[in-house]
mmCIF file of C-alpha atoms in Angstrom:
data_model
loop_
_atom_site.group_PDB
_atom_site.id
_atom_site.type_symbol
_atom_site.label_atom_id
_atom_site.label_comp_id
_atom_site.label_asym_id
_atom_site.label_seq_id
_atom_site.Cartn_x
_atom_site.Cartn_y
_atom_site.Cartn_z
ATOM 1 C CA LEU U 31 9.220 20.178 12.696
ATOM 2 C CA ALA U 32 9.050 20.708 8.643
ATOM 3 C CA LYS U 33 5.806 21.182 6.512
ATOM 4 C CA THR U 34 5.697 19.566 3.020
ATOM 5 C CA THR U 35 3.255 20.473 0.286
ATOM 6 C CA GLN U 36 2.887 18.306 -2.361
ATOM 7 C CA PRO U 37 0.246 18.695 -5.151
ATOM 8 C CA ILE U 38 -3.569 17.308 -3.650
ATOM 9 C CA SER U 39 -3.860 14.805 -6.712
ATOM 10 C CA MET U 40 -2.429 14.551 -10.350
ATOM 11 C CA ASP U 41 -3.441 12.231 -13.189
ATOM 12 C CA SER U 42 -1.216 10.389 -15.661
ATOM 13 C CA TYR U 43 -1.697 7.266 -17.861
ATOM 14 C CA GLU U 44 0.053 3.764 -17.922
ATOM 15 C CA GLY U 45 3.437 3.342 -19.069
ATOM 16 C CA GLN U 46 4.609 7.060 -18.097
ATOM 17 C CA GLU U 47 6.835 8.619 -15.621
ATOM 18 C CA VAL U 48 5.515 10.397 -12.973
ATOM 19 C CA ASN U 49 7.292 12.343 -10.650
ATOM 20 C CA ILE U 50 5.914 14.009 -7.398
ATOM 21 C CA THR U 51 7.388 17.043 -6.377
ATOM 22 C CA CYS U 52 7.391 17.883 -2.513
ATOM 23 C CA SER U 53 8.856 21.196 -1.114
ATOM 24 C CA HIS U 54 10.103 21.039 3.033
ATOM 25 C CA ASN U 55 12.151 24.147 2.956
ATOM 26 C CA ASN U 56 12.647 24.393 6.759
ATOM 27 C CA ILE U 57 14.407 20.522 6.332
ATOM 28 C CA ALA U 58 16.508 20.104 9.602
ATOM 29 C CA THR U 59 20.097 19.012 9.201
ATOM 30 C CA ASN U 60 19.574 15.770 10.873
ATOM 31 C CA ASP U 61 15.949 15.269 8.459
ATOM 32 C CA TYR U 62 15.093 12.064 6.047
ATOM 33 C CA ILE U 63 12.869 12.560 3.515
ATOM 34 C CA THR U 64 10.818 9.106 2.928
ATOM 35 C CA TRP U 65 7.709 8.316 0.727
ATOM 36 C CA TYR U 66 5.140 5.904 1.508
ATOM 37 C CA GLN U 67 1.934 4.746 -0.508
ATOM 38 C CA GLN U 68 -1.376 4.024 0.406
ATOM 39 C CA PHE U 69 -4.063 1.984 -0.988
ATOM 40 C CA PRO U 70 -7.239 2.796 -0.349
ATOM 41 C CA SER U 71 -8.837 0.854 3.282
ATOM 42 C CA GLN U 72 -5.464 -0.124 3.750
ATOM 43 C CA GLY U 73 -1.473 0.933 6.038
ATOM 44 C CA PRO U 74 1.226 2.682 4.094
ATOM 45 C CA ARG U 75 3.745 1.289 2.705
ATOM 46 C CA PHE U 76 6.990 2.797 2.596
ATOM 47 C CA ILE U 77 8.797 3.793 -1.072
ATOM 48 C CA ILE U 78 11.838 5.049 -0.356
ATOM 49 C CA GLN U 79 14.288 7.095 1.166
ATOM 50 C CA GLY U 80 16.794 9.934 0.984
ATOM 51 C CA TYR U 81 19.274 11.933 2.676
ATOM 52 C CA LYS U 82 20.598 13.503 -0.720
ATOM 53 C CA THR U 83 21.495 13.459 -4.385
ATOM 54 C CA LYS U 84 19.086 10.723 -5.850
ATOM 55 C CA VAL U 85 18.321 7.146 -4.130
ATOM 56 C CA THR U 86 17.079 4.454 -6.758
ATOM 57 C CA ASN U 87 15.546 0.841 -5.990
ATOM 58 C CA GLU U 88 13.730 -1.834 -7.529
ATOM 59 C CA VAL U 89 10.614 0.298 -7.508
ATOM 60 C CA ALA U 90 10.976 4.143 -7.693
ATOM 61 C CA SER U 91 13.794 6.846 -7.845
ATOM 62 C CA LEU U 92 14.011 9.982 -5.226
ATOM 63 C CA PHE U 93 16.349 13.383 -6.323
ATOM 64 C CA ILE U 94 17.325 15.654 -3.361
ATOM 65 C CA PRO U 95 18.963 18.119 -5.177
ATOM 66 C CA ALA U 96 22.358 19.893 -2.603
ATOM 67 C CA ASP U 97 19.613 22.494 -0.766
ATOM 68 C CA ARG U 98 17.312 20.118 0.509
ATOM 69 C CA LYS U 99 14.547 21.860 0.440
ATOM 70 C CA SER U 100 12.532 19.887 -1.932
ATOM 71 C CA SER U 101 12.376 15.780 -3.591
ATOM 72 C CA THR U 102 11.130 14.291 -6.388
ATOM 73 C CA LEU U 103 9.478 11.065 -5.876
ATOM 74 C CA SER U 104 10.331 9.412 -9.838
ATOM 75 C CA LEU U 105 7.813 6.690 -10.231
ATOM 76 C CA PRO U 106 8.679 4.703 -13.931
ATOM 77 C CA ARG U 107 6.345 3.677 -16.494
ATOM 78 C CA VAL U 108 3.174 3.656 -13.460
ATOM 79 C CA SER U 109 0.684 1.436 -14.086
ATOM 80 C CA LEU U 110 -2.610 1.282 -12.924
ATOM 81 C CA SER U 111 -2.095 -0.537 -9.653
ATOM 82 C CA ASP U 112 -0.322 2.190 -8.966
ATOM 83 C CA THR U 113 -3.712 4.547 -8.270
ATOM 84 C CA ALA U 114 -2.720 5.601 -4.635
ATOM 85 C CA VAL U 115 -1.911 8.106 -2.539
ATOM 86 C CA TYR U 116 1.831 9.351 -2.331
ATOM 87 C CA TYR U 117 3.132 10.852 1.154
ATOM 88 C CA CYS U 118 6.366 12.815 1.191
ATOM 89 C CA LEU U 119 7.399 13.047 5.063
ATOM 90 C CA VAL U 120 10.339 14.377 6.333
ATOM 91 C CA GLY U 121 11.591 14.077 9.677
ATOM 92 C CA ALA U 122 14.612 12.330 12.083
ATOM 93 C CA GLY U 123 14.438 10.106 14.730
ATOM 94 C CA ARG U 124 10.399 10.788 16.632
ATOM 95 C CA ARG U 125 9.240 13.213 13.775
ATOM 96 C CA ALA U 126 10.096 11.309 11.479
ATOM 97 C CA LEU U 127 6.734 9.840 10.968
ATOM 98 C CA THR U 128 4.636 12.682 10.473
ATOM 99 C CA PHE U 129 1.947 12.839 7.388
ATOM 100 C CA GLY U 130 0.702 15.561 5.043
ATOM 101 C CA SER U 131 -2.218 15.380 3.455
ATOM 102 C CA GLY U 132 -0.228 13.826 0.175
ATOM 103 C CA THR U 133 -0.836 13.128 -3.349
ATOM 104 C CA ARG U 134 -3.379 11.261 -4.943
ATOM 105 C CA LEU U 135 -2.460 9.949 -8.550
ATOM 106 C CA GLN U 136 -4.399 8.506 -10.981
ATOM 107 C CA VAL U 137 -3.185 6.766 -13.159
ATOM 108 C CA GLN U 138 -6.164 5.917 -16.354
ATOM 109 C CA PRO U 139 -5.297 3.812 -19.009
ATOM 110 C CA ASP I 215 2.544 -8.873 4.887
ATOM 111 C CA SER I 216 3.366 -6.680 7.225
ATOM 112 C CA GLY I 217 4.415 -8.463 10.012
ATOM 113 C CA VAL I 218 2.314 -6.283 11.825
ATOM 114 C CA THR I 219 -0.809 -7.560 12.503
ATOM 115 C CA GLN I 220 -4.132 -5.641 14.483
ATOM 116 C CA THR I 221 -7.282 -6.806 16.248
ATOM 117 C CA PRO I 222 -10.260 -6.202 15.448
ATOM 118 C CA LYS I 223 -10.357 -5.929 11.937
ATOM 119 C CA HIS I 224 -13.674 -4.311 12.329
ATOM 120 C CA LEU I 225 -16.020 -2.694 14.936
ATOM 121 C CA ILE I 226 -19.260 -1.459 15.939
ATOM 122 C CA THR I 227 -20.379 0.289 19.005
ATOM 123 C CA ALA I 228 -22.514 2.636 20.558
ATOM 124 C CA THR I 229 -22.066 5.996 22.049
ATOM 125 C CA GLY I 230 -20.781 6.909 24.979
ATOM 126 C CA GLN I 231 -19.085 2.984 25.133
ATOM 127 C CA ARG I 232 -15.108 2.629 25.284
ATOM 128 C CA VAL I 233 -12.998 0.172 23.396
ATOM 129 C CA THR I 234 -9.702 -1.534 23.251
ATOM 130 C CA LEU I 235 -7.550 -1.463 20.034
ATOM 131 C CA ARG I 236 -4.138 -4.547 20.133
ATOM 132 C CA CYS I 237 -1.598 -4.347 17.806
ATOM 133 C CA SER I 238 1.209 -6.727 17.610
ATOM 134 C CA PRO I 239 4.497 -5.118 16.572
ATOM 135 C CA ARG I 240 6.692 -6.610 14.468
ATOM 136 C CA SER I 241 9.665 -9.218 15.789
ATOM 137 C CA GLY I 242 12.504 -6.333 17.148
ATOM 138 C CA ASP I 243 10.641 -3.279 16.844
ATOM 139 C CA LEU I 244 10.177 -1.896 20.084
ATOM 140 C CA SER I 245 8.583 1.123 18.811
ATOM 141 C CA VAL I 246 4.121 1.463 17.941
ATOM 142 C CA TYR I 247 3.049 4.202 16.403
ATOM 143 C CA TRP I 248 -0.695 4.415 16.853
ATOM 144 C CA TYR I 249 -2.682 6.647 13.808
ATOM 145 C CA GLN I 250 -6.189 8.078 13.025
ATOM 146 C CA GLN I 251 -7.553 7.935 9.714
ATOM 147 C CA SER I 252 -11.015 9.224 8.935
ATOM 148 C CA LEU I 253 -13.251 9.035 5.576
ATOM 149 C CA ASP I 254 -10.250 11.054 3.275
ATOM 150 C CA GLN I 255 -8.774 12.454 5.289
ATOM 151 C CA GLY I 256 -5.268 11.997 5.726
ATOM 152 C CA LEU I 257 -3.180 10.427 8.939
ATOM 153 C CA GLN I 258 -2.588 12.001 12.365
ATOM 154 C CA PHE I 259 0.189 10.869 14.438
ATOM 155 C CA LEU I 260 -1.973 10.074 17.993
ATOM 156 C CA ILE I 261 0.929 8.636 19.585
ATOM 157 C CA GLN I 262 4.321 6.419 19.948
ATOM 158 C CA TYR I 263 6.175 3.998 22.278
ATOM 159 C CA TYR I 264 9.684 2.754 22.183
ATOM 160 C CA ASN I 265 9.877 -0.248 24.097
ATOM 161 C CA GLY I 266 7.522 0.220 26.628
ATOM 162 C CA GLU I 267 8.091 4.211 28.063
ATOM 163 C CA GLU I 268 6.172 6.825 25.690
ATOM 164 C CA ARG I 269 8.066 8.970 23.152
ATOM 165 C CA ALA I 270 5.769 10.861 21.358
ATOM 166 C CA LYS I 271 2.448 12.825 21.431
ATOM 167 C CA GLY I 272 0.412 13.546 18.754
ATOM 168 C CA ASN I 273 -3.293 14.890 18.102
ATOM 169 C CA ILE I 274 -4.268 12.271 20.690
ATOM 170 C CA LEU I 275 -7.689 13.173 22.486
ATOM 171 C CA GLU I 276 -7.549 13.344 26.295
ATOM 172 C CA ARG I 277 -10.435 10.560 25.996
ATOM 173 C CA PHE I 278 -7.786 8.166 24.225
ATOM 174 C CA SER I 279 -4.780 6.454 25.735
ATOM 175 C CA ALA I 280 -2.709 3.811 24.734
ATOM 176 C CA GLN I 281 0.005 1.532 26.125
ATOM 177 C CA GLN I 282 3.524 -1.427 25.383
ATOM 178 C CA PHE I 283 3.581 -4.079 27.391
ATOM 179 C CA PRO I 284 6.592 -6.126 28.000
ATOM 180 C CA ASP I 285 6.003 -8.357 25.716
ATOM 181 C CA LEU I 286 5.176 -4.844 23.317
ATOM 182 C CA HIS I 287 2.493 -5.600 21.754
ATOM 183 C CA SER I 288 0.018 -2.010 21.914
ATOM 184 C CA GLU I 289 -3.542 -0.907 22.942
ATOM 185 C CA LEU I 290 -5.240 1.959 22.629
ATOM 186 C CA ASN I 291 -8.404 2.703 24.673
ATOM 187 C CA LEU I 292 -11.137 4.529 22.791
ATOM 188 C CA SER I 293 -12.876 6.134 25.602
ATOM 189 C CA SER I 294 -17.167 7.876 25.310
ATOM 190 C CA LEU I 295 -16.887 7.313 21.862
ATOM 191 C CA GLU I 296 -18.673 9.575 19.953
ATOM 192 C CA LEU I 297 -19.965 9.610 16.266
ATOM 193 C CA GLY I 298 -16.429 11.099 15.344
ATOM 194 C CA ASP I 299 -14.490 9.025 16.757
ATOM 195 C CA SER I 300 -15.590 6.318 13.484
ATOM 196 C CA ALA I 301 -11.733 5.617 11.486
ATOM 197 C CA LEU I 302 -9.172 3.409 10.656
ATOM 198 C CA TYR I 303 -6.837 3.733 13.567
ATOM 199 C CA PHE I 304 -3.264 1.501 12.093
ATOM 200 C CA CYS I 305 -0.751 0.852 14.088
ATOM 201 C CA ALA I 306 3.548 1.003 13.195
ATOM 202 C CA SER I 307 5.946 -0.377 13.940
ATOM 203 C CA SER I 308 9.665 0.313 12.884
ATOM 204 C CA VAL I 309 13.145 -0.308 14.193
ATOM 205 C CA VAL I 310 14.436 3.554 15.954
ATOM 206 C CA VAL I 311 17.934 3.717 17.306
ATOM 207 C CA GLY I 312 18.290 6.621 19.198
ATOM 208 C CA GLY I 313 17.894 9.627 16.998
ATOM 209 C CA GLN I 314 18.345 8.506 13.771
ATOM 210 C CA ALA I 315 16.422 8.085 11.117
ATOM 211 C CA VAL I 316 13.546 6.209 10.910
ATOM 212 C CA THR I 317 14.233 3.725 8.097
ATOM 213 C CA GLU I 318 11.163 2.189 7.547
ATOM 214 C CA ALA I 319 7.355 1.930 9.290
ATOM 215 C CA PHE I 320 5.755 -0.715 8.924
ATOM 216 C CA PHE I 321 1.832 -0.900 8.972
ATOM 217 C CA GLY I 322 -1.066 -3.121 10.085
ATOM 218 C CA GLN I 323 -4.189 -3.328 8.105
ATOM 219 C CA GLY I 324 -5.737 -1.565 10.699
ATOM 220 C CA THR I 325 -9.427 -1.875 12.560
ATOM 221 C CA ARG I 326 -12.003 -0.269 11.014
ATOM 222 C CA LEU I 327 -13.618 1.012 14.237
ATOM 223 C CA THR I 328 -17.721 3.041 13.689
ATOM 224 C CA VAL I 329 -19.240 3.896 16.473
ATOM 225 C CA VAL I 330 -22.960 4.090 15.637
#
């Protein structure tokens, strides 16, 4: 099971770009990288998923280098409502939904 | 609204009691996952069911059990409750095709269990 390492917390200001990096040195060949967002007392919400290179959707981008041993979630121009915990998950099939400790992002005005 | 329904939203019970938490997955999702989240803690994976069969087990205590019924709804049974079982219990559902990646899992709003 690929273990993930993320910063415990990050601080930012409204309008800035935030990059959260996740390390997963023992990622397996068929593992995908998925990021979730969780607000207090709510269930996590899917943000983005990728296998390699770059993936972009309407809320975020995911950068994955060629060796796939890390990944970076990029949130463009954050707002106060982006204050949440962000989880990086690595896995496939039945192992795909194992959550780590997450990164607590605090966005200041 | 994720489409995953959990009931009840809140539950207060005494130590030693037994409770049942219910989860209705999104229409068409065959896979159901249960998680426990204690105050300011991460999500602990408990168990996964796929189309009625247990598929994966995480850190689930022997006092806890779950099942998925033919209509795909799932129940998590917690017995001999202790104060430390107080937590948010989340259910999630997803489409899982063979051993492929779970493209997206949808989480319910959770059941907040308080054991007094």
